[in-house]
PDB file of C-alpha atoms in Angstrom:
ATOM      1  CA  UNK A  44      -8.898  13.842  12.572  1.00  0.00           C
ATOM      2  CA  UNK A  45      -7.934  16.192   9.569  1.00  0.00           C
ATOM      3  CA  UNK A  46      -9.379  15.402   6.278  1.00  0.00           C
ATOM      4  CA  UNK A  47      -8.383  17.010   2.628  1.00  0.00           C
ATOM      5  CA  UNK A  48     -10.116  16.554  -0.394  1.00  0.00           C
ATOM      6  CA  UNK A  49      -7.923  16.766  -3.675  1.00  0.00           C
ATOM      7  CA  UNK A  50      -5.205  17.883  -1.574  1.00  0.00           C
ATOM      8  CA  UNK A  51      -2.047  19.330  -3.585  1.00  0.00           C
ATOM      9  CA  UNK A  52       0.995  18.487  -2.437  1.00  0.00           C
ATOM     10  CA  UNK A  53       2.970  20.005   0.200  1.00  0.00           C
ATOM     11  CA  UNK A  54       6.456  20.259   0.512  1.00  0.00           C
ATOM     12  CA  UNK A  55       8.363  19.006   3.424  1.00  0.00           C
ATOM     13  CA  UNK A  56      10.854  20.436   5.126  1.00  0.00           C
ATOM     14  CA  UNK A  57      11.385  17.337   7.211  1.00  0.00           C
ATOM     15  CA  UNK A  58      14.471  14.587   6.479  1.00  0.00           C
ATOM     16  CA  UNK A  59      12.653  12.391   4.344  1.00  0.00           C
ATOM     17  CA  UNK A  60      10.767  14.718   2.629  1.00  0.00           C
ATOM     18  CA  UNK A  61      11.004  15.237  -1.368  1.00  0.00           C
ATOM     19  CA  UNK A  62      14.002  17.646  -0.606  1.00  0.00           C
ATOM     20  CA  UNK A  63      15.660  13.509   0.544  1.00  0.00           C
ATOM     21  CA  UNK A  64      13.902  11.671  -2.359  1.00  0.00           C
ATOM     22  CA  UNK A  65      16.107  10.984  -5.643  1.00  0.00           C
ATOM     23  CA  UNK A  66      15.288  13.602  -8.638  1.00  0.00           C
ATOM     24  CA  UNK A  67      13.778  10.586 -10.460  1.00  0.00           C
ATOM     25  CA  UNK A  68      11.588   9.309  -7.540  1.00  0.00           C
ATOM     26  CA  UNK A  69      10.227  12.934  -7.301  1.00  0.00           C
ATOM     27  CA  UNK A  70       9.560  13.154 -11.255  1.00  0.00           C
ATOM     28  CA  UNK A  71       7.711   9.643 -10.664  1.00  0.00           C
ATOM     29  CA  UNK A  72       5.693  10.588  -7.996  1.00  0.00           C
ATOM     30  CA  UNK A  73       4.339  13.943  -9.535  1.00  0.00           C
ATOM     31  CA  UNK A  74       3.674  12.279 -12.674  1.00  0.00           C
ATOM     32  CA  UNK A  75       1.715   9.829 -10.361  1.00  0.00           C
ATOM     33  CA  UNK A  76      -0.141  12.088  -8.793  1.00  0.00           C
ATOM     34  CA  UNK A  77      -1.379  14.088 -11.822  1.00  0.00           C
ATOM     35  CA  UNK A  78      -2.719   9.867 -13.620  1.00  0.00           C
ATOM     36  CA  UNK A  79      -4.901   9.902  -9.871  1.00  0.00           C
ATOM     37  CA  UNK A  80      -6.358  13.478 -10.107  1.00  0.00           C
ATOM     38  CA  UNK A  81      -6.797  12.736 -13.578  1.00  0.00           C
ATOM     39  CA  UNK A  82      -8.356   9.149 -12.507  1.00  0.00           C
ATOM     40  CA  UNK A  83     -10.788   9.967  -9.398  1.00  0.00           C
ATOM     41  CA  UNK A  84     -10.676  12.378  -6.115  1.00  0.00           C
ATOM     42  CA  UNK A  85      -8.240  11.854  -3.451  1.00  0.00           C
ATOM     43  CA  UNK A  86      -9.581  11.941   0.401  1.00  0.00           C
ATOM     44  CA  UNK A  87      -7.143  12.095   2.946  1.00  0.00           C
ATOM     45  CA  UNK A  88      -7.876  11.270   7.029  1.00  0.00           C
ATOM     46  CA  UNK A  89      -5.920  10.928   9.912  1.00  0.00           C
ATOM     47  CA  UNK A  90      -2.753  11.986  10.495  1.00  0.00           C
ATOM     48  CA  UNK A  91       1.054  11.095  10.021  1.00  0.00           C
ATOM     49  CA  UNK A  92       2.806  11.373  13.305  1.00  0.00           C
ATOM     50  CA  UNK A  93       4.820  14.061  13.078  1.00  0.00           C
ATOM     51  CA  UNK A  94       7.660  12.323  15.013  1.00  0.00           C
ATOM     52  CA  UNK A  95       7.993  10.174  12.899  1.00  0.00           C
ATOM     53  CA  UNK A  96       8.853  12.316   9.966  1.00  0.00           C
ATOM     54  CA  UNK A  97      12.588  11.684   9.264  1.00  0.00           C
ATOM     55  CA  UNK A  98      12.512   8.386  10.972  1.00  0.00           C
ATOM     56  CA  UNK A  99      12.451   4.643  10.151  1.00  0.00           C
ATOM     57  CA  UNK A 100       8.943   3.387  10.075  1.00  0.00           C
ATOM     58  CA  UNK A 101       7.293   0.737   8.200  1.00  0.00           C
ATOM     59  CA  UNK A 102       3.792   1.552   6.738  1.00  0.00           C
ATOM     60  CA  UNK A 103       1.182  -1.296   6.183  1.00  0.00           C
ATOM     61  CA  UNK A 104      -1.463  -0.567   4.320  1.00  0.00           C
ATOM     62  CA  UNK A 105      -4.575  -3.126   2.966  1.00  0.00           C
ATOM     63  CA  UNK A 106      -4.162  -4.353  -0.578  1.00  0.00           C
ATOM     64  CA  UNK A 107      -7.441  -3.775  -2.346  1.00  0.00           C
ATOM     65  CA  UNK A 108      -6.447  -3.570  -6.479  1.00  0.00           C
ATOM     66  CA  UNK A 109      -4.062  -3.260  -8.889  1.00  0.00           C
ATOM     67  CA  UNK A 110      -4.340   0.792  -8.995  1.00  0.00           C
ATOM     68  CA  UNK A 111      -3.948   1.122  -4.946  1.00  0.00           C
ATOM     69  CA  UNK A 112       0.138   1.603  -5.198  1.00  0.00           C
ATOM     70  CA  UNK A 113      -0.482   4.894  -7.023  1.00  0.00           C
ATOM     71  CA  UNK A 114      -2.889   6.485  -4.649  1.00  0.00           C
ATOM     72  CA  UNK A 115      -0.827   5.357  -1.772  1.00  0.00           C
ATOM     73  CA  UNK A 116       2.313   7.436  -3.489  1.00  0.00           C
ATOM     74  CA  UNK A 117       0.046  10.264  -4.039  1.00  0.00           C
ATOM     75  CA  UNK A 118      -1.850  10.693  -0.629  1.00  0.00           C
ATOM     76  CA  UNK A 119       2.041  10.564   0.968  1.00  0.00           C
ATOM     77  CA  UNK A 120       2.861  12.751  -1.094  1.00  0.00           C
ATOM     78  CA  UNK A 121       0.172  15.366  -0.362  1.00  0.00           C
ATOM     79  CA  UNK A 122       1.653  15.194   3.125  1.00  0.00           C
ATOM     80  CA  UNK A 123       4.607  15.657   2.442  1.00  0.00           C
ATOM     81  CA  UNK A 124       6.202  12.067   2.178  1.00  0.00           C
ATOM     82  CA  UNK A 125       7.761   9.988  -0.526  1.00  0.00           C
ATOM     83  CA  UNK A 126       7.467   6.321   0.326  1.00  0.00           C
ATOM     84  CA  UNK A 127      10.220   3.655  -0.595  1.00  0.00           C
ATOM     85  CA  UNK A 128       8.780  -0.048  -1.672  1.00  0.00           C
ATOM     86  CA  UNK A 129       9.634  -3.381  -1.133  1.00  0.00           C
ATOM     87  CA  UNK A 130       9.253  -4.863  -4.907  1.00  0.00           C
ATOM     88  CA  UNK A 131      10.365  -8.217  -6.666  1.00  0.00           C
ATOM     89  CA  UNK A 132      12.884  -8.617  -7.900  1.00  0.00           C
ATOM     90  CA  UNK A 133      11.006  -8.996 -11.706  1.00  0.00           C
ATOM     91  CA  UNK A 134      10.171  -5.305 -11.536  1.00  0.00           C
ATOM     92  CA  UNK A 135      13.449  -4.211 -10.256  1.00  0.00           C
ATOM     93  CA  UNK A 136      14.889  -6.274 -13.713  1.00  0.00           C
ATOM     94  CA  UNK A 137      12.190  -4.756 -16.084  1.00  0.00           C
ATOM     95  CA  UNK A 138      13.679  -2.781 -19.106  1.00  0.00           C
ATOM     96  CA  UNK A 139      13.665   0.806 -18.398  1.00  0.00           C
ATOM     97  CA  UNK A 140      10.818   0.817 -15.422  1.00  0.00           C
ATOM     98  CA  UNK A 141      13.167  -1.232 -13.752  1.00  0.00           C
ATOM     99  CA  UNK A 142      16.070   1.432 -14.297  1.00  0.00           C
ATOM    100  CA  UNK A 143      14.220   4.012 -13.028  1.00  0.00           C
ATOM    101  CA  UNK A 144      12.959   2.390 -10.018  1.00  0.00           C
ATOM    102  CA  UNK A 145      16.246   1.105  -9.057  1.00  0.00           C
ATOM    103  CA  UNK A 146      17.482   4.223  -9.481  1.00  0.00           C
ATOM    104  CA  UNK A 147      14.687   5.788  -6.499  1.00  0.00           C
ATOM    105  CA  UNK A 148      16.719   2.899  -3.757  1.00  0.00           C
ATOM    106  CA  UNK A 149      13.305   0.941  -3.664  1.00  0.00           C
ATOM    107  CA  UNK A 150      14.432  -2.185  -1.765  1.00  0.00           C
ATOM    108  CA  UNK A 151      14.687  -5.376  -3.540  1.00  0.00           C
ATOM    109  CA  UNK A 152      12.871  -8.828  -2.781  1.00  0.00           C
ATOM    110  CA  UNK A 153      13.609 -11.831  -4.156  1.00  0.00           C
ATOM    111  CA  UNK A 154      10.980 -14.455  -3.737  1.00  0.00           C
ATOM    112  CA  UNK A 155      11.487 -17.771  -3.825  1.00  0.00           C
ATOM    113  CA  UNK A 156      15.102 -17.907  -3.724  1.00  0.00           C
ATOM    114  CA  UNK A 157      17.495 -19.529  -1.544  1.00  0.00           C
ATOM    115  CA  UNK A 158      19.110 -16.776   0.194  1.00  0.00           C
ATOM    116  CA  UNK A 159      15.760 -15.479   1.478  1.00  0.00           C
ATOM    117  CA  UNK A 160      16.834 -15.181   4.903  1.00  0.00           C
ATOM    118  CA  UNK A 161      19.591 -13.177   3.690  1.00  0.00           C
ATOM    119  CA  UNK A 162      17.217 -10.550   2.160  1.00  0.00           C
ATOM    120  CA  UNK A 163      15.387 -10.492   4.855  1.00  0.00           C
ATOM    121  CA  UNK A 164      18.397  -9.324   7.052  1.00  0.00           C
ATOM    122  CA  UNK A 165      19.270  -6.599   4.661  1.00  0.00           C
ATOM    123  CA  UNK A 166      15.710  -5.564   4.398  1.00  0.00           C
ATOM    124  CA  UNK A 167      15.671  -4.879   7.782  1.00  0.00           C
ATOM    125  CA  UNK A 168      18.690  -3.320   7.763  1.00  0.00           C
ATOM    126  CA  UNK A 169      17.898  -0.888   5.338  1.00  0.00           C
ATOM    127  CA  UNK A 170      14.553   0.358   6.879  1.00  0.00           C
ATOM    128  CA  UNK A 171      16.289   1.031  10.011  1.00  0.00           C
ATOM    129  CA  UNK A 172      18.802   3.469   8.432  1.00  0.00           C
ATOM    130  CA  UNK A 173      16.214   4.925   6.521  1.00  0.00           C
ATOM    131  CA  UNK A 174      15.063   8.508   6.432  1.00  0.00           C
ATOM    132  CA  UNK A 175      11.720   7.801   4.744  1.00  0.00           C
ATOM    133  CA  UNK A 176       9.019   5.478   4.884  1.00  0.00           C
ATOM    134  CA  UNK A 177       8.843   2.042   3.915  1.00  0.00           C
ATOM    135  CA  UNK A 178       5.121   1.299   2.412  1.00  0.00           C
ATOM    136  CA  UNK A 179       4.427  -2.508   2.450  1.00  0.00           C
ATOM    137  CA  UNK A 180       1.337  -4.449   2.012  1.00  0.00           C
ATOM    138  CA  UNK A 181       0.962  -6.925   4.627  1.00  0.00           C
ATOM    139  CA  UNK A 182      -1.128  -9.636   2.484  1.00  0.00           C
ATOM    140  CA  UNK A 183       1.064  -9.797  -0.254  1.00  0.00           C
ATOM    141  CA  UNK A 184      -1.423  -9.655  -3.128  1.00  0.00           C
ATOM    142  CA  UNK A 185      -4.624  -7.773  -3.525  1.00  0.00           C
ATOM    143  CA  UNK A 186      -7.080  -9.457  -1.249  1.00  0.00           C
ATOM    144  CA  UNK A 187      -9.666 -12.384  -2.715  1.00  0.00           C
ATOM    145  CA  UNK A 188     -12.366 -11.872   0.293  1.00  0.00           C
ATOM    146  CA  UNK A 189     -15.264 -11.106  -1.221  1.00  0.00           C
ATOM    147  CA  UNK A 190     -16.270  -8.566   0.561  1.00  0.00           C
ATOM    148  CA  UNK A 191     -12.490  -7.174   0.150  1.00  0.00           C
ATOM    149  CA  UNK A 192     -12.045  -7.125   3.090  1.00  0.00           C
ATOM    150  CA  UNK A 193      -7.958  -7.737   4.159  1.00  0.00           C
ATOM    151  CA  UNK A 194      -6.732 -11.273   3.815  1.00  0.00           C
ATOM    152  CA  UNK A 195      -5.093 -13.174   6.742  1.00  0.00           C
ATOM    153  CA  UNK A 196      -1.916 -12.089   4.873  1.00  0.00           C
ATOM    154  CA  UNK A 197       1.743 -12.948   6.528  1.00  0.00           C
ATOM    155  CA  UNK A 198       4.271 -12.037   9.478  1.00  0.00           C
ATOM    156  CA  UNK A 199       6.855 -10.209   7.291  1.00  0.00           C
ATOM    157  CA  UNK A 200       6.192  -6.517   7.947  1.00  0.00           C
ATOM    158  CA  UNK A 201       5.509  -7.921  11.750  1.00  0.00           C
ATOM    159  CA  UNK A 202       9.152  -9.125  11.990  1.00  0.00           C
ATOM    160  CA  UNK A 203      10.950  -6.534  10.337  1.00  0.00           C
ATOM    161  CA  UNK A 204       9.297  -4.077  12.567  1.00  0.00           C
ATOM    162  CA  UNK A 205      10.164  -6.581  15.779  1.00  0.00           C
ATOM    163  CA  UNK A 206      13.941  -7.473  14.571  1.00  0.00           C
ATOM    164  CA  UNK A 207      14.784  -3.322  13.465  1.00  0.00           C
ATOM    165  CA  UNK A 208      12.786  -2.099  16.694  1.00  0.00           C
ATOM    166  CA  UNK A 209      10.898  -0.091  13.634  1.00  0.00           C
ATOM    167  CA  UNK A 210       7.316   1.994  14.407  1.00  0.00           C
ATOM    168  CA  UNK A 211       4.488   0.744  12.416  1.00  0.00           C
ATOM    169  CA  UNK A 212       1.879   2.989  10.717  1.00  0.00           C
ATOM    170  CA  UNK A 213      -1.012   1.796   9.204  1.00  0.00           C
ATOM    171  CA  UNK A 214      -3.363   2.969   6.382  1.00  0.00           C
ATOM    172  CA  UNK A 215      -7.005   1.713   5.137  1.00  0.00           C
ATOM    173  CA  UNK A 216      -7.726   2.686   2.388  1.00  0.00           C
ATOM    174  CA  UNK A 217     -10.952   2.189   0.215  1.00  0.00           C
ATOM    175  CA  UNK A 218     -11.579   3.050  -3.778  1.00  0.00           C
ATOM    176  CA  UNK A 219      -8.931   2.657  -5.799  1.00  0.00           C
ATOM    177  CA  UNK A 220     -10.287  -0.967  -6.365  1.00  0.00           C
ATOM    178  CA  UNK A 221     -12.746   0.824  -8.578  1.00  0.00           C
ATOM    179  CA  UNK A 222     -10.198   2.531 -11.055  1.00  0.00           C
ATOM    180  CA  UNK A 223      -9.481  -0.833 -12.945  1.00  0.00           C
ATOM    181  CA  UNK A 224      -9.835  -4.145 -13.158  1.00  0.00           C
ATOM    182  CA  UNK A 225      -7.886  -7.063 -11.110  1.00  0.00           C
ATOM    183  CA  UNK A 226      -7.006  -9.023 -14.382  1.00  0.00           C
ATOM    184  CA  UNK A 227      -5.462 -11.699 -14.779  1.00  0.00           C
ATOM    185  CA  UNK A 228      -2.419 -13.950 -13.173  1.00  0.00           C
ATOM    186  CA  UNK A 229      -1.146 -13.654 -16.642  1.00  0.00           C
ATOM    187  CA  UNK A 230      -1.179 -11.220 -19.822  1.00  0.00           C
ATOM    188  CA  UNK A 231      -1.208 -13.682 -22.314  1.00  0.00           C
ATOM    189  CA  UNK A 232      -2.827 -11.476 -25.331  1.00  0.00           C
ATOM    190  CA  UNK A 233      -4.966  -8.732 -26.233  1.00  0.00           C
ATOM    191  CA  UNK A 234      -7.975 -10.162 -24.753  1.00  0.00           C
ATOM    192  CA  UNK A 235      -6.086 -10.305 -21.350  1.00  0.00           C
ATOM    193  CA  UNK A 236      -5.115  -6.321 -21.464  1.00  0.00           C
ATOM    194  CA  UNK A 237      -9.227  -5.013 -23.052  1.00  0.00           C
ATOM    195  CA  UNK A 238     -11.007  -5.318 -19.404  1.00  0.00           C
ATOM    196  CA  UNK A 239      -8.069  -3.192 -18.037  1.00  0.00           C
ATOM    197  CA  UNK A 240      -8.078  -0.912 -20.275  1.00  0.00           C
ATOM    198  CA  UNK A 241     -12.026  -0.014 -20.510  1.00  0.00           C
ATOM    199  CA  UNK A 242     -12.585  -0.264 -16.951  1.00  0.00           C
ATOM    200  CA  UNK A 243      -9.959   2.536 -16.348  1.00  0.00           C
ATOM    201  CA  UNK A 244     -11.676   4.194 -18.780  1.00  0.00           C
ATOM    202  CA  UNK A 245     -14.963   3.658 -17.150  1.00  0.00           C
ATOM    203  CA  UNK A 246     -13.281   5.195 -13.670  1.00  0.00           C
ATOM    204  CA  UNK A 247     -12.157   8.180 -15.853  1.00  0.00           C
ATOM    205  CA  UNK A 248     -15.583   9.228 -16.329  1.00  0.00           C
ATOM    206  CA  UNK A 249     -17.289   8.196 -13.310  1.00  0.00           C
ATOM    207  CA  UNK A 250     -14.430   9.351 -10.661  1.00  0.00           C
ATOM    208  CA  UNK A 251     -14.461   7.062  -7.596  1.00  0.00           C
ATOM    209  CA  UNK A 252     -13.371   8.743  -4.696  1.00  0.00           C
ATOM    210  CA  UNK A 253     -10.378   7.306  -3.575  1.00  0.00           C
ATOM    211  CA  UNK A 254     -10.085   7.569   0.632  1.00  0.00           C
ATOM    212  CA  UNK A 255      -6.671   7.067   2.394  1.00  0.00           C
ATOM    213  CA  UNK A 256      -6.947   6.830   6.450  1.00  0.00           C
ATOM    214  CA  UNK A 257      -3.550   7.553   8.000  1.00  0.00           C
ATOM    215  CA  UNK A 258      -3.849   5.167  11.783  1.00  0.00           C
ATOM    216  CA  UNK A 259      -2.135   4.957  14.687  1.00  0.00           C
ATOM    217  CA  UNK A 260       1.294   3.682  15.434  1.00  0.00           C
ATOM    218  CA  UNK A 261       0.618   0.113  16.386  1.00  0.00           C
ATOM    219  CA  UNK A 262       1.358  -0.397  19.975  1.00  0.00           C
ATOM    220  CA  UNK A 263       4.034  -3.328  20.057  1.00  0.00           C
ATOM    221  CA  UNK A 264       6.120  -2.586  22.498  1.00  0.00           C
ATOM    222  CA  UNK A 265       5.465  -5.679  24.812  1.00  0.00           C
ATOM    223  CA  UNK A 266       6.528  -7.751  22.151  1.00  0.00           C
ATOM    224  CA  UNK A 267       9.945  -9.096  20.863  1.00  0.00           C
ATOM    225  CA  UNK A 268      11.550 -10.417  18.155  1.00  0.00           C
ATOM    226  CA  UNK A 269      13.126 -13.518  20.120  1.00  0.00           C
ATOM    227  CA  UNK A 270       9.895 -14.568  21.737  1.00  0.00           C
ATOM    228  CA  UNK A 271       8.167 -17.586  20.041  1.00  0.00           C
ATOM    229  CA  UNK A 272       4.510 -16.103  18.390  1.00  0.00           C
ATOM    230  CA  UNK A 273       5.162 -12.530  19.469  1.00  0.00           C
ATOM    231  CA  UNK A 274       5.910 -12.270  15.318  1.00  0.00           C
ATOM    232  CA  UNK A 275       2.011 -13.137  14.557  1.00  0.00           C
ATOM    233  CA  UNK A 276       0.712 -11.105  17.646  1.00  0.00           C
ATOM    234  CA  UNK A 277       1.878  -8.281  16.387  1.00  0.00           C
ATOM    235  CA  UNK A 278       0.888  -9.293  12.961  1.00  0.00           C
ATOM    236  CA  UNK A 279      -2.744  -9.889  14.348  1.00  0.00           C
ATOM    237  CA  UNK A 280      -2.232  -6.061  15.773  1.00  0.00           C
ATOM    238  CA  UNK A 281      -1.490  -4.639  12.583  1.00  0.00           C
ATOM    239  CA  UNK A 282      -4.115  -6.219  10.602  1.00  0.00           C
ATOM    240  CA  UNK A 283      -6.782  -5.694  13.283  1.00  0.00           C
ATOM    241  CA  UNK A 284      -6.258  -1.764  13.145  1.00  0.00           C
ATOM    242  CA  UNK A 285      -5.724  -1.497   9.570  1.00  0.00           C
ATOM    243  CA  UNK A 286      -9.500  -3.241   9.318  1.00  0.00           C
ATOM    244  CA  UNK A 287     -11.067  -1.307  12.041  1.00  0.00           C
ATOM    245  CA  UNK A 288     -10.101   1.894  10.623  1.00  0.00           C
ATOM    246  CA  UNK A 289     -11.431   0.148   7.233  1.00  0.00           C
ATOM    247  CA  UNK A 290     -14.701   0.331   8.506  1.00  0.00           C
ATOM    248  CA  UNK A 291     -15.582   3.814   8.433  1.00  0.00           C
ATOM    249  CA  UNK A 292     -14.471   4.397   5.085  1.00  0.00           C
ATOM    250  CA  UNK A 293     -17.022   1.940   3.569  1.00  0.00           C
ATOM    251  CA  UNK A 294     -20.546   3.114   4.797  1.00  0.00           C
ATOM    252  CA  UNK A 295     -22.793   0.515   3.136  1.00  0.00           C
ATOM    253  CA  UNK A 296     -20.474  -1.153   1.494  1.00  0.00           C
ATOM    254  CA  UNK A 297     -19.702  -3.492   4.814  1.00  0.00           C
ATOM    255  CA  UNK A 298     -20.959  -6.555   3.863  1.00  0.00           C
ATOM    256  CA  UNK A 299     -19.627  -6.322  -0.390  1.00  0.00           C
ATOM    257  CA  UNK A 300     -18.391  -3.685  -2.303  1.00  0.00           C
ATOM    258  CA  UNK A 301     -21.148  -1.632  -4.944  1.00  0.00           C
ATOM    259  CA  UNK A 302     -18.212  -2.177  -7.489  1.00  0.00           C
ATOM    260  CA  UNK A 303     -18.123  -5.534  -8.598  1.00  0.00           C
ATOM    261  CA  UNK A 304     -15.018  -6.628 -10.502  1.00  0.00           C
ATOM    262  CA  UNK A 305     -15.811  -9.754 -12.436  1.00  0.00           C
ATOM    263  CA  UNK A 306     -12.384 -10.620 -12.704  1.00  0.00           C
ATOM    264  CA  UNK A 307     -10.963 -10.904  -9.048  1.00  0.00           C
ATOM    265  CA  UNK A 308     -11.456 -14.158  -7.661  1.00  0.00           C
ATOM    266  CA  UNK A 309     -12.951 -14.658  -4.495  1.00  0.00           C
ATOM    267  CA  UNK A 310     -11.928 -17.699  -3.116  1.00  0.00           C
ATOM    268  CA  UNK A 311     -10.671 -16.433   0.336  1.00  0.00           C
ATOM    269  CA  UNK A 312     -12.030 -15.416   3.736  1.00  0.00           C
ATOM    270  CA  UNK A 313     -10.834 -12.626   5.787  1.00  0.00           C
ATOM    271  CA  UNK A 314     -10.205 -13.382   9.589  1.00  0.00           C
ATOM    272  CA  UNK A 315     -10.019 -10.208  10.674  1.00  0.00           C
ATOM    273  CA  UNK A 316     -13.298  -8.448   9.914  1.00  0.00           C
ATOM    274  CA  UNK A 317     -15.653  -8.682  13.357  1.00  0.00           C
TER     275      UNK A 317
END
């Protein structure tokens, strides 16, 4: 196990790298890495298998708050990878973020809609051409355990990774919960945006430490795409090792976080914590 501790970032000279990455993905993910090191410190463990560098791979991390997505781009970054997302389709259509993300070939989802099935196909398709990771969050939404621990969450990642014969690496990661507030559903007013605003503020000064575990690839290769409940096995597999590895990254914190964020709800109960 390797560990780094404000790690800058190194340049890659693998396919896939930042020397792959759109101009205005790189510009994005510098600027995002300067807002973290300006936010907390960044701890890095594990490692990134270096075969995989170049390849198609699907990374599932645990979704723990609202400022997670921008120390996931920075710790990949420090390693010498620029992730691609999977993001709605209302972020994709934003004025001028939405420009600029299309723009870095993030790939789209549209949820809800009829052709879901479609997207799915060309989801898949796309991460197996790819050249660079695909980061996903397996739960779909920041978890509501209380003890944030991850949520049962759902078999998408599981079948992409099946269908496109795809490696999956996973990350815990613990700490960026603390940088700001969940919110709300939402953003109807001032009053909505004030608890987001001073508890980022309140991280600025009291720098959480923000800890990224890089895990193993998940070991699916007895299980297929075609077989009936293979999809949630592997599922099961993915979640399992992305809360195992959790574990050691929250001494004391096992049974509820010290942070408490008085506006994420906790109305659901992870299966996966033993």
């Amino acid at each position: 196990m390797s560990a780094l501790r404000s790690p800058a970032p190194r340049p890659s000279r693998h396919p896939g790298g930042p020397g792959q990455t759109p101009p205005v993905w790189r510009a994005m993910c510098a600027i995002d890495t300067a807002l973290v090191r300006s936010v907390g410190t960044l701890e890095i463990t594990g490692e990134f298998p270096a075969h995989l560098r170049g390849q198609p791979v699907l990374v599932a991390a645990n979704h723990i708050g609202m400022f997670d997505p921008f120390v996931m781009i920075a710790a990949m970054r420090a390693i010498g990878l620029l992730p691609r997302f999977m993001l709605t389709a209302g972020l994709l259509d934003a004025p001028v973020l939405g420009y600029f993300l299309r723009k870095a070939g993030h790939l789209r989802v549209d949820r809800g809609k009829a052709n879901i099935a479609d997207a799915f196909g060309r989801a898949t398709q796309a991460l197996t051409t790819a050249s660079v990771p695909l980061l996903l969050y397996p739960e779909g939404r920041v978890s509501r355990d209380p003890g944030l621990w991850p949520e049962r969450g759902k078999t998408g990642a599981a079948r992409m990774a099946l269908h496109g014969n795809v490696p999956v690496v996973t990350v815990s990661q613990w700490g960026a919960h603390e940088a700001v507030y969940w919110g709300t559903e939402v953003v109807n007013g001032p009053a909505d945006v004030k608890p987001l605003v001073t508890s980022f503020f309140r991280a600025v000064r009291k720098r959480p430490v923000f800890k990224v575990h890089f895990g193993d690839v998940v070991d699916l290769a007895d299980l297929s795409a075609t077989k009936p409940g293979d999809a949630m096995r592997a599922h099961a597999r993915i979640m399992r090792q992305i809360t195992d590895n959790l574990v050691a990254l929250r001494p004391g914190e096992l049974d509820k976080p010290h942070f408490h964020d008085p506006t994420r709800p906790c109305d659901s109960i992870s299966p996966w914590r033993s």
